[in-house]
PDB file of C-alpha atoms and ligand atoms in Angstrom:
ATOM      1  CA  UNK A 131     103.563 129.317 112.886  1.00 89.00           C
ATOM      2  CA  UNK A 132      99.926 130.597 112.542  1.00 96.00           C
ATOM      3  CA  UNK A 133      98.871 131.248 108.950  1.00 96.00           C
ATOM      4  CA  UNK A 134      98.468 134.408 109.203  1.00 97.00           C
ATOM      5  CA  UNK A 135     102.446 135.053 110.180  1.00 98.00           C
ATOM      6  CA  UNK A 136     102.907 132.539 107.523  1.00 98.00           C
ATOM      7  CA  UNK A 137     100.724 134.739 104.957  1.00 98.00           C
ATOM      8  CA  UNK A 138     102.546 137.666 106.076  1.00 98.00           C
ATOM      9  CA  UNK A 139     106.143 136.052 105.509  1.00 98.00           C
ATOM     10  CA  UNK A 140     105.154 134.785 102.209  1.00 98.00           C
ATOM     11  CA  UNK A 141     104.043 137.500 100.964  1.00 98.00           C
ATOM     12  CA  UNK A 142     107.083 139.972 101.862  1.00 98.00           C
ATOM     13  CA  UNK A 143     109.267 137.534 100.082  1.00 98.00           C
ATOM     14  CA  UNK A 144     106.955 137.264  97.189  1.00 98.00           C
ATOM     15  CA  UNK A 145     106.299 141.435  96.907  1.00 98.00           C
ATOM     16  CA  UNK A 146     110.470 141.643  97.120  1.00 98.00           C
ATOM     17  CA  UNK A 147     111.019 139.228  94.418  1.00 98.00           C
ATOM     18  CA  UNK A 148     108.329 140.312  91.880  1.00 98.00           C
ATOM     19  CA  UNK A 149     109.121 143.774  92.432  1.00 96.00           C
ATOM     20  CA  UNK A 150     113.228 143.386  91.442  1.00 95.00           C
ATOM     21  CA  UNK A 151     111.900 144.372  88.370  1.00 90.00           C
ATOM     22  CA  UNK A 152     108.819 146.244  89.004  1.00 94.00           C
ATOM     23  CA  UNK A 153     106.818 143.671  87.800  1.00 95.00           C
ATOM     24  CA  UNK A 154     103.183 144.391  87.004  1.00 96.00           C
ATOM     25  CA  UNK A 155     100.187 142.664  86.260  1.00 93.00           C
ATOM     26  CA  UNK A 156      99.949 142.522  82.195  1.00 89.00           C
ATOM     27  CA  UNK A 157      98.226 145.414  80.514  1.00 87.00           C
ATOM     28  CA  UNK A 158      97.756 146.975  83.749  1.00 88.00           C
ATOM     29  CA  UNK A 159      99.399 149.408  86.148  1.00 93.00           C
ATOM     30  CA  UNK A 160      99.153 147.270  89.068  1.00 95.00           C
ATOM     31  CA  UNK A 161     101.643 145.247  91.079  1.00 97.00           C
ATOM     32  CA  UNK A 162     102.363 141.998  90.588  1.00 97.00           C
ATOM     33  CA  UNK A 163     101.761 141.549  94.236  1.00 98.00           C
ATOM     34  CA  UNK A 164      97.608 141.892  93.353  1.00 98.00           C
ATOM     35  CA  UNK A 165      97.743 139.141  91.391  1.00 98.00           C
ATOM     36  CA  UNK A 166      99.476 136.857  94.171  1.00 98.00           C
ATOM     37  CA  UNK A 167      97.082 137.906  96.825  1.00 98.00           C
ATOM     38  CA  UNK A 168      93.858 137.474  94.339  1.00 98.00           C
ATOM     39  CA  UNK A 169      95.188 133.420  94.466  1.00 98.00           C
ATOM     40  CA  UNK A 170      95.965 133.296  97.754  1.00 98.00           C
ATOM     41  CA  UNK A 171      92.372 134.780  98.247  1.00 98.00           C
ATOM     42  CA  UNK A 172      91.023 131.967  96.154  1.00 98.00           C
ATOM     43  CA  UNK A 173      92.679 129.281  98.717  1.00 98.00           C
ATOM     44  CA  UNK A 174      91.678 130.720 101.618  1.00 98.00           C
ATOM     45  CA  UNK A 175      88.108 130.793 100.874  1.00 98.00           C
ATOM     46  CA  UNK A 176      88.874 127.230  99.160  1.00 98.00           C
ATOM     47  CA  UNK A 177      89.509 125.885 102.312  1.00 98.00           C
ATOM     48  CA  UNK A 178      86.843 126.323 104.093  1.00 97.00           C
ATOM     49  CA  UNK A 179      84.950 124.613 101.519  1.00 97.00           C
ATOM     50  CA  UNK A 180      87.051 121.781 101.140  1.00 97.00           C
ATOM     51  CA  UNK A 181      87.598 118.623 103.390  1.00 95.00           C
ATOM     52  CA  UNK A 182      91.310 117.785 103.989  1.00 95.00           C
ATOM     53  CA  UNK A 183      93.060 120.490 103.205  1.00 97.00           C
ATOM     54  CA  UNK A 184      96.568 121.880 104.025  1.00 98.00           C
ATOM     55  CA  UNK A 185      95.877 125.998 104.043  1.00 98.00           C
ATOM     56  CA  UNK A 186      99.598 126.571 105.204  1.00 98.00           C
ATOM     57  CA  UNK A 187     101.029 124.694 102.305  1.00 98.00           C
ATOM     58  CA  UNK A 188      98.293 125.948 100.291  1.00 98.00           C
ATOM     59  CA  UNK A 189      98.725 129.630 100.798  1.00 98.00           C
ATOM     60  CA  UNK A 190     102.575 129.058 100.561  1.00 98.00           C
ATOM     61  CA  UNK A 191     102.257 127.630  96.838  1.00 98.00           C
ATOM     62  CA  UNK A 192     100.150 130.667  95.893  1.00 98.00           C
ATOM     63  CA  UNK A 193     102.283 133.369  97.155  1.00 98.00           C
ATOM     64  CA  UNK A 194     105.176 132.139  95.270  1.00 98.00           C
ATOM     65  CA  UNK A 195     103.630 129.839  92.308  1.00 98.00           C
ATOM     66  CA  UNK A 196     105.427 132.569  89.732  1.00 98.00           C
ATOM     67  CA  UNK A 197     108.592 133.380  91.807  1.00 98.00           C
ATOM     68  CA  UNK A 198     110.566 130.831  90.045  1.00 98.00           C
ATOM     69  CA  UNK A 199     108.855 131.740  86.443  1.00 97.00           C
ATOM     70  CA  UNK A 200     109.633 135.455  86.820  1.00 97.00           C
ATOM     71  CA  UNK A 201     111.863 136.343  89.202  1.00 97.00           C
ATOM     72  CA  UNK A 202     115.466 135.562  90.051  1.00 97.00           C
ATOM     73  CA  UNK A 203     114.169 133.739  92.910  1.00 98.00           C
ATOM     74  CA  UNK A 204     116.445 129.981  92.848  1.00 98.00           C
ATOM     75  CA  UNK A 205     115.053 126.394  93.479  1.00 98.00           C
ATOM     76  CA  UNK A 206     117.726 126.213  96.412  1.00 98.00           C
ATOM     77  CA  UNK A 207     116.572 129.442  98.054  1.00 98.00           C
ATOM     78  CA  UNK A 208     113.114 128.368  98.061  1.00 98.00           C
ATOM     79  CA  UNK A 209     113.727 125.455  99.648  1.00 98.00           C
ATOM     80  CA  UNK A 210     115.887 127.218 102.382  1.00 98.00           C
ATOM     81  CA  UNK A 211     113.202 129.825 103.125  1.00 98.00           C
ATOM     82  CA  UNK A 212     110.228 127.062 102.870  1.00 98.00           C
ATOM     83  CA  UNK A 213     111.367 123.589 102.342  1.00 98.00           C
ATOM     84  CA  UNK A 214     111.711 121.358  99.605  1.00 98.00           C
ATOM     85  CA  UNK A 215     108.131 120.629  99.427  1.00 98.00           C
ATOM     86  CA  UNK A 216     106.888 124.048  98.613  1.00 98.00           C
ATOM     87  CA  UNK A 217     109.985 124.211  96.571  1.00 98.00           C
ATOM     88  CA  UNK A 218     108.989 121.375  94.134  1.00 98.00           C
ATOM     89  CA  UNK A 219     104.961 122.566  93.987  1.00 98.00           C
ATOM     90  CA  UNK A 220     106.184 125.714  92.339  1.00 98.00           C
ATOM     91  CA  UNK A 221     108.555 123.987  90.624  1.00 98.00           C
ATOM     92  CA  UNK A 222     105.693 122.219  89.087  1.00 98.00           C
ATOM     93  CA  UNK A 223     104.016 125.350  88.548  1.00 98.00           C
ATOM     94  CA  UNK A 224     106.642 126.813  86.634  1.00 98.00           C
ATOM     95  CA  UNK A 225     106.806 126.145  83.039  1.00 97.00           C
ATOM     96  CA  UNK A 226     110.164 124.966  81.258  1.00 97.00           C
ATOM     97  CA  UNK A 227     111.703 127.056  78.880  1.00 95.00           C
ATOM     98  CA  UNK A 228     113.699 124.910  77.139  1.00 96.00           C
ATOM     99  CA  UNK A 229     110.370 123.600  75.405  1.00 97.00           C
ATOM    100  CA  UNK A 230     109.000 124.320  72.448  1.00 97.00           C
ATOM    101  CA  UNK A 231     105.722 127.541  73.484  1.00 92.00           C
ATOM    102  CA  UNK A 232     102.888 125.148  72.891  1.00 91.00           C
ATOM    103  CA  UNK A 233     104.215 122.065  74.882  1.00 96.00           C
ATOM    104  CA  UNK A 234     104.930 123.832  78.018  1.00 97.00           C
ATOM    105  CA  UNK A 235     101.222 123.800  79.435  1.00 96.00           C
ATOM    106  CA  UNK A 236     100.849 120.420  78.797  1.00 96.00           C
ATOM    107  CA  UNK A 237     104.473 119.989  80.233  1.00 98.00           C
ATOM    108  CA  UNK A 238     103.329 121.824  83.531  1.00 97.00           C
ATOM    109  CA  UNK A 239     100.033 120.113  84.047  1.00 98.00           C
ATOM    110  CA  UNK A 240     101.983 116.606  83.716  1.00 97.00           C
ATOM    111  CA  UNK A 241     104.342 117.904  86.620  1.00 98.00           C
ATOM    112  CA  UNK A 242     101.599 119.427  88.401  1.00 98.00           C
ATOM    113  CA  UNK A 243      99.856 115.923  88.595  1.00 97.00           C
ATOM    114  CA  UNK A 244     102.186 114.338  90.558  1.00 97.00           C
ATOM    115  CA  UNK A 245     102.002 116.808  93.125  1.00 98.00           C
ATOM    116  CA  UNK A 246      99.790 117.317  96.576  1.00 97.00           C
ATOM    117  CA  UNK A 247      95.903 118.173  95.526  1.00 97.00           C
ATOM    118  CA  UNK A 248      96.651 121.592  97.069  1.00 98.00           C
ATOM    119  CA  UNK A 249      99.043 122.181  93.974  1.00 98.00           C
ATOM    120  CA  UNK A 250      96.598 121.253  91.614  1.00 98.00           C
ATOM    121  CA  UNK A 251      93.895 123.619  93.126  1.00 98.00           C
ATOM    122  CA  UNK A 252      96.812 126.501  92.823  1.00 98.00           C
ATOM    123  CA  UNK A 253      96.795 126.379  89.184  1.00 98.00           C
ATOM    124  CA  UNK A 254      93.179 126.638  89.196  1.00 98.00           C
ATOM    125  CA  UNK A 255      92.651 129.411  91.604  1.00 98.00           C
ATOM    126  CA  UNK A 256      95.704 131.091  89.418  1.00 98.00           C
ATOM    127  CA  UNK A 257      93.174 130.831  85.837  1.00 98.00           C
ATOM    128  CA  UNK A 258      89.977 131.259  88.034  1.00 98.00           C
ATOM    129  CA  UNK A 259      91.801 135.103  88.903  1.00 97.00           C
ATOM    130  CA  UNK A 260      93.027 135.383  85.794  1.00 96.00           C
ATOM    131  CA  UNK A 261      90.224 135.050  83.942  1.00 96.00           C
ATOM    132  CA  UNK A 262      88.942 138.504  83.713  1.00 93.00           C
ATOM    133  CA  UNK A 263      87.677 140.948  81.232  1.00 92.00           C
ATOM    134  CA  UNK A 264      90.155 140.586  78.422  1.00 93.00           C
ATOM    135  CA  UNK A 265      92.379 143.481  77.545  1.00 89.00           C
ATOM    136  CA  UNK A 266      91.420 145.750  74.642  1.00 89.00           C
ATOM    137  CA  UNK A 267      94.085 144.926  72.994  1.00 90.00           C
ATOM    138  CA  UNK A 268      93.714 140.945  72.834  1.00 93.00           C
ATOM    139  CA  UNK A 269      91.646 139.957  69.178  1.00 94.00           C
ATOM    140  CA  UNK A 270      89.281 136.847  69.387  1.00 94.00           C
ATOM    141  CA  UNK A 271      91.494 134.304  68.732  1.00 95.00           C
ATOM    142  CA  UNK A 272      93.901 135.268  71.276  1.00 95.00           C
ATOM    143  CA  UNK A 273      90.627 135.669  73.465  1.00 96.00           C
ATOM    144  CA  UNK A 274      89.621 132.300  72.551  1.00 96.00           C
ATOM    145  CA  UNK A 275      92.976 130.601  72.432  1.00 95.00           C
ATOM    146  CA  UNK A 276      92.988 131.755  76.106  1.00 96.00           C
ATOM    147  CA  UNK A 277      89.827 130.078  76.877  1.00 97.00           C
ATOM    148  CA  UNK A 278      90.714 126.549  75.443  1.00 97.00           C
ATOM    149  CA  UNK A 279      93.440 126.797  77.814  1.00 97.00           C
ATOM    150  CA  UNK A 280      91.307 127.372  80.580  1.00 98.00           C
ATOM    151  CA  UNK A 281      89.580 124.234  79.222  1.00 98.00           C
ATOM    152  CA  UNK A 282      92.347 122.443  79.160  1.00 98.00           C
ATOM    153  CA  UNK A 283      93.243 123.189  82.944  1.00 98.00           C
ATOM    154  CA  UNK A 284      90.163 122.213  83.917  1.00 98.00           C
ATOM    155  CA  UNK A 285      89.627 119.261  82.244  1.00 98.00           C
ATOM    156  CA  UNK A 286      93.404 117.780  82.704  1.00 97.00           C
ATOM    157  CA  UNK A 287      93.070 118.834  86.891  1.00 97.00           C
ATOM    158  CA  UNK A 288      89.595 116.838  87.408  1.00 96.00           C
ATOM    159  CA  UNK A 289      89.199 115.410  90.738  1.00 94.00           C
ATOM    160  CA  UNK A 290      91.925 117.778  92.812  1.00 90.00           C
ATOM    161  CA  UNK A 291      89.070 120.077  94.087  1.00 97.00           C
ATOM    162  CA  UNK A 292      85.237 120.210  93.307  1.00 98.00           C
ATOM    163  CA  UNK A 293      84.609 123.803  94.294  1.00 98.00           C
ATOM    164  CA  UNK A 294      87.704 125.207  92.359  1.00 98.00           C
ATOM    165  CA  UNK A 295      86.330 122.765  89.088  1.00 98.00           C
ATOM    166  CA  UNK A 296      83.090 124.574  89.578  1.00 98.00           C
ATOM    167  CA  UNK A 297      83.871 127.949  89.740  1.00 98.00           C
ATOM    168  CA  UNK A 298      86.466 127.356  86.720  1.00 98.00           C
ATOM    169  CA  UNK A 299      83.885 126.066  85.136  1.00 98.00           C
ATOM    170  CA  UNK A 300      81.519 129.017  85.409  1.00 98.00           C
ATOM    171  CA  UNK A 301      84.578 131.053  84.676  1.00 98.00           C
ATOM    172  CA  UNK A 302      84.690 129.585  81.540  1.00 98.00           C
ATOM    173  CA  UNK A 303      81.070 129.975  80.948  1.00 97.00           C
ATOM    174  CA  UNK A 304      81.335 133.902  81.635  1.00 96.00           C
ATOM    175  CA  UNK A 305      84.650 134.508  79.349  1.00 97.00           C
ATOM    176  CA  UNK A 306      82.537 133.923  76.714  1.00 95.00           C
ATOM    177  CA  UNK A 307      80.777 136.901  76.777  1.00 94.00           C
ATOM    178  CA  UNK A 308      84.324 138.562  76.304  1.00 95.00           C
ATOM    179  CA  UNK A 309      84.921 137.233  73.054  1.00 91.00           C
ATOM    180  CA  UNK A 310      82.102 137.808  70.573  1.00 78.00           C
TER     181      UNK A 310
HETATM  182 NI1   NI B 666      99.869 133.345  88.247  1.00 96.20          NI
END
């Protein structure tokens, strides 16, 4: 299959899922579905900037790298609609809630390690879109507990992809600015 068939499949699957329960991006009236595409954007644009790497399993992973975290969406039905491969990357992705809140992360990025690079550069693409102006709403130390996250990422996913690192990094740089 072409990627763009493969974009379009994804995606369907992904809109259905997230919108079950008319999911939306937080403190914002827009479909979850933005937020999916705005990573998948990432990759695309990614890939042509990156030697060696798989765009169909790429753009797969970003479709669905929250299906499992907030949807009904099953391990087993992911890997009968896309294999067990993209089935374990968001599986990786996903964070486990029988943890305690401030060990999941770390609990993710361990999983997330022993994946394909093109895993890795999903859950930077995912903080590189979501770090955006900061809701009203969100004081500085939720601003800036956000950002050490961010840092976090970054630093614990060095070496999966240069030109994801840097534009996290001038992310980073630019959230800043949001918090004082
Ligand atoms: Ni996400």
């Amino acid at each position: 299959m072409d990627i763009q068939s493969i974009y379009q499949k994804t995606i369907i699957f992904a809109a259905h899922k997230h919108s079950e329960n008319n999911q939306l991006i937080p403190d914002s009236q827009l479909p979850y579905v933005v937020h999916l595409s705005n990573v998948a954007m990432e990759i695309l644009i990614t890939a042509s900037n990156t030697k060696e790497f798989d765009l169909n399993f790429a753009t797969q992973i970003a479709l669905l790298h929250d299906t499992l975290e907030d949807t009904t969406t099953t391990f087993h039905e992911l890997e009968l609609e896309f294999g067990i491969e993209i089935a374990e990357g968001v599986s990786a992705l996903t964070k486990n809630d029988n943890l305690p809140k401030e060990e999941k992360m770390l609990d993710s990025l361990n999983r997330i390690s022993s994946q394909r690079k093109e895993v890795w550069a999903v859950k930077l693409a995912d903080r590189i879109t979501n770090l955006q102006k900061p809701p009203k709403t969100w004081d500085s130390l939720k601003k800036r507990k956000y950002k050490n996250e961010a840092e976090v990422i970054l630093e614990k996913l060095k070496g999966a992809n240069q030109y994801l690192e840097n534009r996290l990094q001038v992310k980073i740089q630019e959230y800043e600015s949001y918090i004082h």
